[in-house]
């Protein structure tokens, strides 16, 4: 096992990794920007090192500063968390070059799955169903029109290097195709440094269902059940649950096997997630693979009793998983709500500031992963995730009741949060029946009634 591990990240995920390391007996090194001097991950780690000014480009994304800290402090592993360098093949390659273990897959696997157009082709070749669309990238309008003849409209133009719900455009008619292609290419170029785009059929009212996998270097690859992440806004996840409501057992088995096949096809090691879309006829299509730990991993931990981060670290240290698929058992239902420092009444505008009060919920079946505390100043430079509340119940109704109860208990003052939004979702009759799909929030949640009446529950 490793002796000392550096966490190349901040926020709740840095805290999560420190907790895993402490249980494994590994010393931890936190890196931080000048804006994060008082951050919880800095306080909890065994050692902490400032790596630059507040903007992420000058600190958390500054590879020379991170690597020199790693070498100076003699770490033998680096955990990238999610975001920042987690899916940067160049970063994992540098780690390899200086003999520091990167907690994640090989640079080759990251690069392959990082190009979503190439990933689609690879998955298709491995016999995993993909959303009908272009074979690789499309370069111009003529190529796009050819593809549209086979997949029809609406279709979706996606950036090959895209992520975080960005770089996507839905196109309804042939007339709109050229413009959408041009803007998507320009946007992708600006946001991801690559203008490569590809086309997919736009699946109507789909559910986002994903499979958590975990693979060791001896080719033992497990799937740890499925998560439903259909509650999204602008293609970004807000609430996730496991198991997906109403998903039949036989679908889970088939999806799990497809995910394992996908992982084998690219010699995958570590924790990863294969994302699928499920259409109204329960057909599944591969969408993309995330080659890292995800924000929503705790719901899987709650229903399997496994610690995915500890297992991820063990696998990176070339240890065997020590369990087989038959040893993975599921119990109950878990839901995660992402509590963001955003104002749902003002189009989810990020709202950094000082937390004048912060009293997280507790009690049976409730877990809170956060880096926040009373008096904490949320810096404006990074993402707005403040806390994740995860509620476990023997069944879905109990998980919903516990989540509701936990969110009502959660006291946060100083900044607006997405708690009132989550309460609306949890109280929605369609949600309660498990009728979810990716346009659910748009269609079923009337944000204009997020009035003081609802927030009064908390204010
Ligand atoms: P990102 O990497 O940016 O998260 P994804 O490819 O995972 O992008 O897609 C994010 C979300 O966008 C999905 O969860 C889904 O809501 C929507 N989406 C993506 N592809 C399609 C599609 N072909 N049809 C309908 N919705 C889609």
XYZ file of N, CA and C in Angstrom, residues 197-306:
330
model
N -16.624 17.652 -33.539
C -17.988 17.335 -33.094
C -18.495 16.082 -33.803
N -19.512 15.442 -33.209
C -20.126 14.280 -33.848
C -21.638 14.374 -33.648
N -22.373 13.513 -34.330
C -23.837 13.580 -34.258
C -24.415 12.329 -33.617
N -25.502 12.549 -32.888
C -26.254 11.428 -32.329
C -27.724 11.699 -32.549
N -28.473 10.631 -32.653
C -29.938 10.766 -32.658
C -30.317 11.341 -31.294
N -31.271 12.269 -31.286
C -31.722 12.807 -30.008
C -32.773 11.861 -29.451
N -32.463 11.223 -28.358
C -33.393 10.267 -27.760
C -34.432 11.060 -26.972
N -35.726 10.815 -27.267
C -36.789 11.591 -26.605
C -37.081 11.031 -25.222
N -37.265 11.934 -24.273
C -37.596 11.557 -22.897
C -36.781 10.377 -22.391
N -35.445 10.459 -22.502
C -34.646 9.313 -22.069
C -34.398 9.355 -20.564
N -34.000 8.241 -20.046
C -33.470 8.234 -18.681
C -31.960 8.088 -18.769
N -31.268 8.751 -17.855
C -29.812 8.609 -17.779
C -29.534 7.536 -16.736
N -29.021 6.416 -17.212
C -28.720 5.320 -16.295
C -27.261 4.931 -16.462
N -26.543 4.836 -15.365
C -25.111 4.566 -15.465
C -24.698 3.424 -14.559
N -23.634 2.771 -14.970
C -23.129 1.619 -14.217
C -21.767 1.959 -13.623
N -21.638 1.767 -12.326
C -20.347 1.946 -11.655
C -19.535 0.678 -11.845
N -18.308 0.842 -12.312
C -17.458 -0.348 -12.386
C -16.174 -0.125 -11.602
N -15.523 -1.237 -11.312
C -14.283 -1.218 -10.549
C -13.456 -2.388 -11.073
N -12.224 -2.103 -11.495
C -11.417 -3.167 -12.092
C -10.017 -3.162 -11.505
N -9.486 -4.353 -11.219
C -8.098 -4.407 -10.737
C -7.166 -4.792 -11.885
N -5.873 -4.833 -11.589
C -4.903 -5.079 -12.665
C -4.860 -6.553 -13.071
N -5.573 -7.417 -12.330
C -5.628 -8.827 -12.740
C -6.895 -9.122 -13.542
N -7.468 -8.074 -14.109
C -8.639 -8.210 -14.989
C -9.898 -8.655 -14.259
N -9.941 -8.508 -12.963
C -11.192 -8.754 -12.256
C -11.985 -7.443 -12.320
N -13.083 -7.461 -13.065
C -13.887 -6.250 -13.241
C -15.285 -6.472 -12.681
N -15.684 -5.609 -11.756
C -16.997 -5.729 -11.125
C -17.902 -4.589 -11.554
N -19.208 -4.853 -11.601
C -20.143 -3.737 -11.701
C -20.886 -3.642 -10.373
N -21.066 -2.418 -9.928
C -21.659 -2.193 -8.605
C -23.041 -1.560 -8.729
N -23.861 -2.143 -9.567
C -25.232 -1.652 -9.696
C -25.327 -0.416 -10.561
N -26.549 0.084 -10.657
C -26.833 1.199 -11.556
C -27.309 2.409 -10.777
N -27.072 3.579 -11.353
C -27.601 4.822 -10.776
C -28.487 5.500 -11.819
N -29.558 6.117 -11.352
C -30.391 6.913 -12.232
C -30.041 8.375 -11.983
N -29.599 9.060 -13.020
C -29.209 10.476 -12.878
C -30.053 11.318 -13.825
N -31.337 11.012 -13.899
C -32.192 11.709 -14.858
C -32.594 13.100 -14.390
N -32.517 13.361 -13.091
C -32.909 14.681 -12.606
C -31.752 15.644 -12.865
N -31.874 16.378 -13.964
C -30.795 17.251 -14.423
C -31.357 18.610 -14.802
N -30.451 19.556 -14.878
C -30.808 20.858 -15.423
C -29.693 21.237 -16.380
N -30.054 21.590 -17.587
C -29.062 21.882 -18.629
C -27.997 20.792 -18.727
N -28.456 19.549 -18.747
C -27.597 18.372 -18.877
C -26.649 18.179 -17.699
N -26.897 18.873 -16.602
C -26.052 18.660 -15.421
C -26.873 17.999 -14.322
N -26.253 17.002 -13.692
C -26.986 16.215 -12.692
C -27.229 16.998 -11.408
N -28.426 16.795 -10.838
C -28.748 17.464 -9.570
C -29.101 16.471 -8.475
N -29.752 15.389 -8.858
C -30.173 14.368 -7.893
C -29.937 13.008 -8.536
N -29.351 12.088 -7.767
C -29.076 10.762 -8.304
C -29.590 9.714 -7.333
N -29.956 8.554 -7.854
C -30.422 7.505 -6.960
C -30.036 6.124 -7.460
N -30.020 5.195 -6.522
C -29.727 3.806 -6.861
C -30.533 2.908 -5.933
N -31.171 1.848 -6.454
C -31.253 1.496 -7.873
C -32.194 2.429 -8.627
N -32.085 2.466 -9.968
C -32.998 3.296 -10.756
C -34.434 2.819 -10.530
N -35.369 3.726 -10.209
C -36.728 3.308 -9.913
C -37.347 2.500 -11.049
N -37.883 1.344 -10.685
C -38.612 0.531 -11.650
C -37.746 -0.247 -12.634
N -36.442 -0.121 -12.555
C -35.584 -0.840 -13.517
C -35.589 -2.322 -13.172
N -35.963 -3.123 -14.153
C -36.067 -4.548 -13.865
C -34.695 -5.169 -13.669
N -34.690 -6.147 -12.785
C -33.471 -6.885 -12.444
C -32.716 -7.363 -13.691
N -33.478 -7.882 -14.658
C -32.785 -8.453 -15.824
C -32.087 -7.366 -16.645
N -32.620 -6.136 -16.608
C -31.927 -5.052 -17.305
C -30.626 -4.724 -16.604
N -30.662 -4.741 -15.285
C -29.454 -4.431 -14.527
C -28.344 -5.425 -14.869
N -28.702 -6.708 -14.915
C -27.720 -7.737 -15.239
C -27.144 -7.521 -16.635
N -28.017 -7.237 -17.591
C -27.567 -7.060 -18.976
C -26.675 -5.822 -19.089
N -27.088 -4.755 -18.415
C -26.297 -3.523 -18.463
C -24.944 -3.709 -17.796
N -24.975 -4.370 -16.648
C -23.729 -4.636 -15.914
C -22.750 -5.402 -16.787
N -23.265 -6.414 -17.463
C -22.383 -7.220 -18.324
C -21.856 -6.398 -19.490
N -22.716 -5.546 -20.055
C -22.259 -4.687 -21.162
C -21.163 -3.742 -20.665
N -21.325 -3.239 -19.446
C -20.328 -2.313 -18.884
C -18.994 -3.023 -18.669
N -19.071 -4.253 -18.172
C -17.837 -5.017 -17.942
C -17.154 -5.313 -19.284
N -17.972 -5.630 -20.294
C -17.423 -5.879 -21.633
C -16.717 -4.620 -22.147
N -17.356 -3.482 -21.918
C -16.769 -2.208 -22.360
C -15.432 -1.972 -21.663
N -15.384 -2.237 -20.362
C -14.148 -2.011 -19.600
C -13.031 -2.945 -20.078
N -13.385 -4.200 -20.315
C -12.383 -5.158 -20.805
C -11.828 -4.734 -22.157
N -12.709 -4.188 -22.995
C -12.298 -3.819 -24.352
C -11.180 -2.781 -24.344
N -11.058 -2.024 -23.253
C -10.000 -1.001 -23.219
C -9.005 -1.257 -22.085
N -8.983 -2.491 -21.578
C -8.051 -2.852 -20.501
C -8.148 -1.915 -19.318
N -9.357 -1.656 -18.916
C -9.584 -0.632 -17.892
C -9.199 -1.103 -16.496
N -8.570 -0.205 -15.733
C -8.349 -0.486 -14.305
C -8.812 0.719 -13.494
N -9.248 0.450 -12.263
C -9.683 1.528 -11.381
C -11.195 1.664 -11.361
N -11.654 2.800 -10.820
C -13.094 3.064 -10.768
C -13.486 3.817 -12.027
N -14.661 3.518 -12.542
C -15.129 4.232 -13.735
C -16.624 4.094 -13.840
N -17.201 4.883 -14.729
C -18.651 4.819 -14.911
C -18.989 4.785 -16.386
N -19.840 3.846 -16.746
C -20.310 3.787 -18.114
C -21.721 4.365 -18.119
N -21.907 5.412 -18.908
C -23.202 6.081 -18.949
C -24.025 5.619 -20.144
N -25.300 5.330 -19.871
C -26.220 4.894 -20.923
C -27.444 5.802 -20.949
N -28.061 5.878 -22.101
C -29.396 6.466 -22.180
C -30.363 5.311 -22.368
N -31.522 5.396 -21.704
C -32.538 4.380 -21.892
C -33.743 5.060 -22.524
N -34.219 4.557 -23.664
C -35.360 5.219 -24.310
C -36.680 4.696 -23.747
N -37.793 5.222 -24.283
C -39.097 4.883 -23.703
C -39.443 3.413 -23.855
N -38.750 2.730 -24.798
C -39.007 1.306 -24.974
C -37.982 0.454 -24.226
N -37.323 1.079 -23.243
C -36.322 0.383 -22.424
C -35.138 -0.143 -23.229
N -34.831 0.512 -24.339
C -33.615 0.162 -25.064
C -32.478 1.008 -24.516
N -31.310 0.387 -24.392
C -30.157 1.082 -23.822
C -29.123 1.420 -24.870
N -28.506 2.590 -24.717
C -27.444 2.992 -25.628
C -26.280 3.544 -24.820
N -25.062 3.109 -25.152
C -23.859 3.683 -24.531
C -23.778 5.158 -24.903
N -23.456 5.995 -23.932
C -23.306 7.420 -24.205
C -21.857 7.842 -24.049
N -21.284 7.570 -22.881
C -19.872 7.884 -22.688
C -19.366 7.178 -21.453
N -18.038 7.194 -21.290
C -17.453 6.629 -20.075
C -16.710 7.716 -19.328
N -16.917 7.795 -18.017
C -16.146 8.699 -17.172
C -15.061 7.876 -16.492
N -13.814 8.254 -16.755
C -12.697 7.432 -16.284
C -12.169 7.930 -14.939
N -13.063 8.108 -13.983
C -12.681 8.698 -12.697
C -13.750 8.386 -11.664
N -13.497 8.809 -10.435
C -14.546 8.715 -9.423
C -15.563 9.817 -9.744
N -16.847 9.549 -9.506
C -17.847 10.562 -9.808
C -18.449 11.163 -8.553
N -19.037 12.332 -8.711
C -19.694 13.026 -7.608
C -20.695 12.091 -6.911
N -21.438 11.326 -7.720
C -22.560 10.557 -7.173
C -22.183 9.169 -6.678
N -20.877 8.879 -6.517
C -20.497 7.526 -6.083
C -21.099 7.112 -4.732
N -21.405 8.071 -3.807
C -21.902 7.616 -2.497
C -23.215 6.829 -2.539
N -24.088 7.076 -3.510
C -25.341 6.306 -3.498
C -25.047 4.816 -3.693
N -24.033 4.535 -4.500
C -23.650 3.139 -4.707
C -23.016 2.568 -3.438
N -22.209 3.395 -2.769
C -21.601 2.937 -1.510
C -22.672 2.599 -0.478
N -23.733 3.411 -0.452
C -24.774 3.202 0.553
C -25.548 1.905 0.320
N -25.753 1.530 -0.945
C -26.554 0.309 -1.148
C -25.694 -0.951 -1.265
N -24.376 -0.790 -1.450
C -23.516 -1.982 -1.532
C -22.696 -2.186 -0.258
N -22.570 -1.125 0.545
C -21.733 -1.229 1.742
C -20.245 -1.237 1.400
N -19.894 -0.936 0.155
C -18.481 -0.926 -0.249
C -17.941 0.501 -0.234
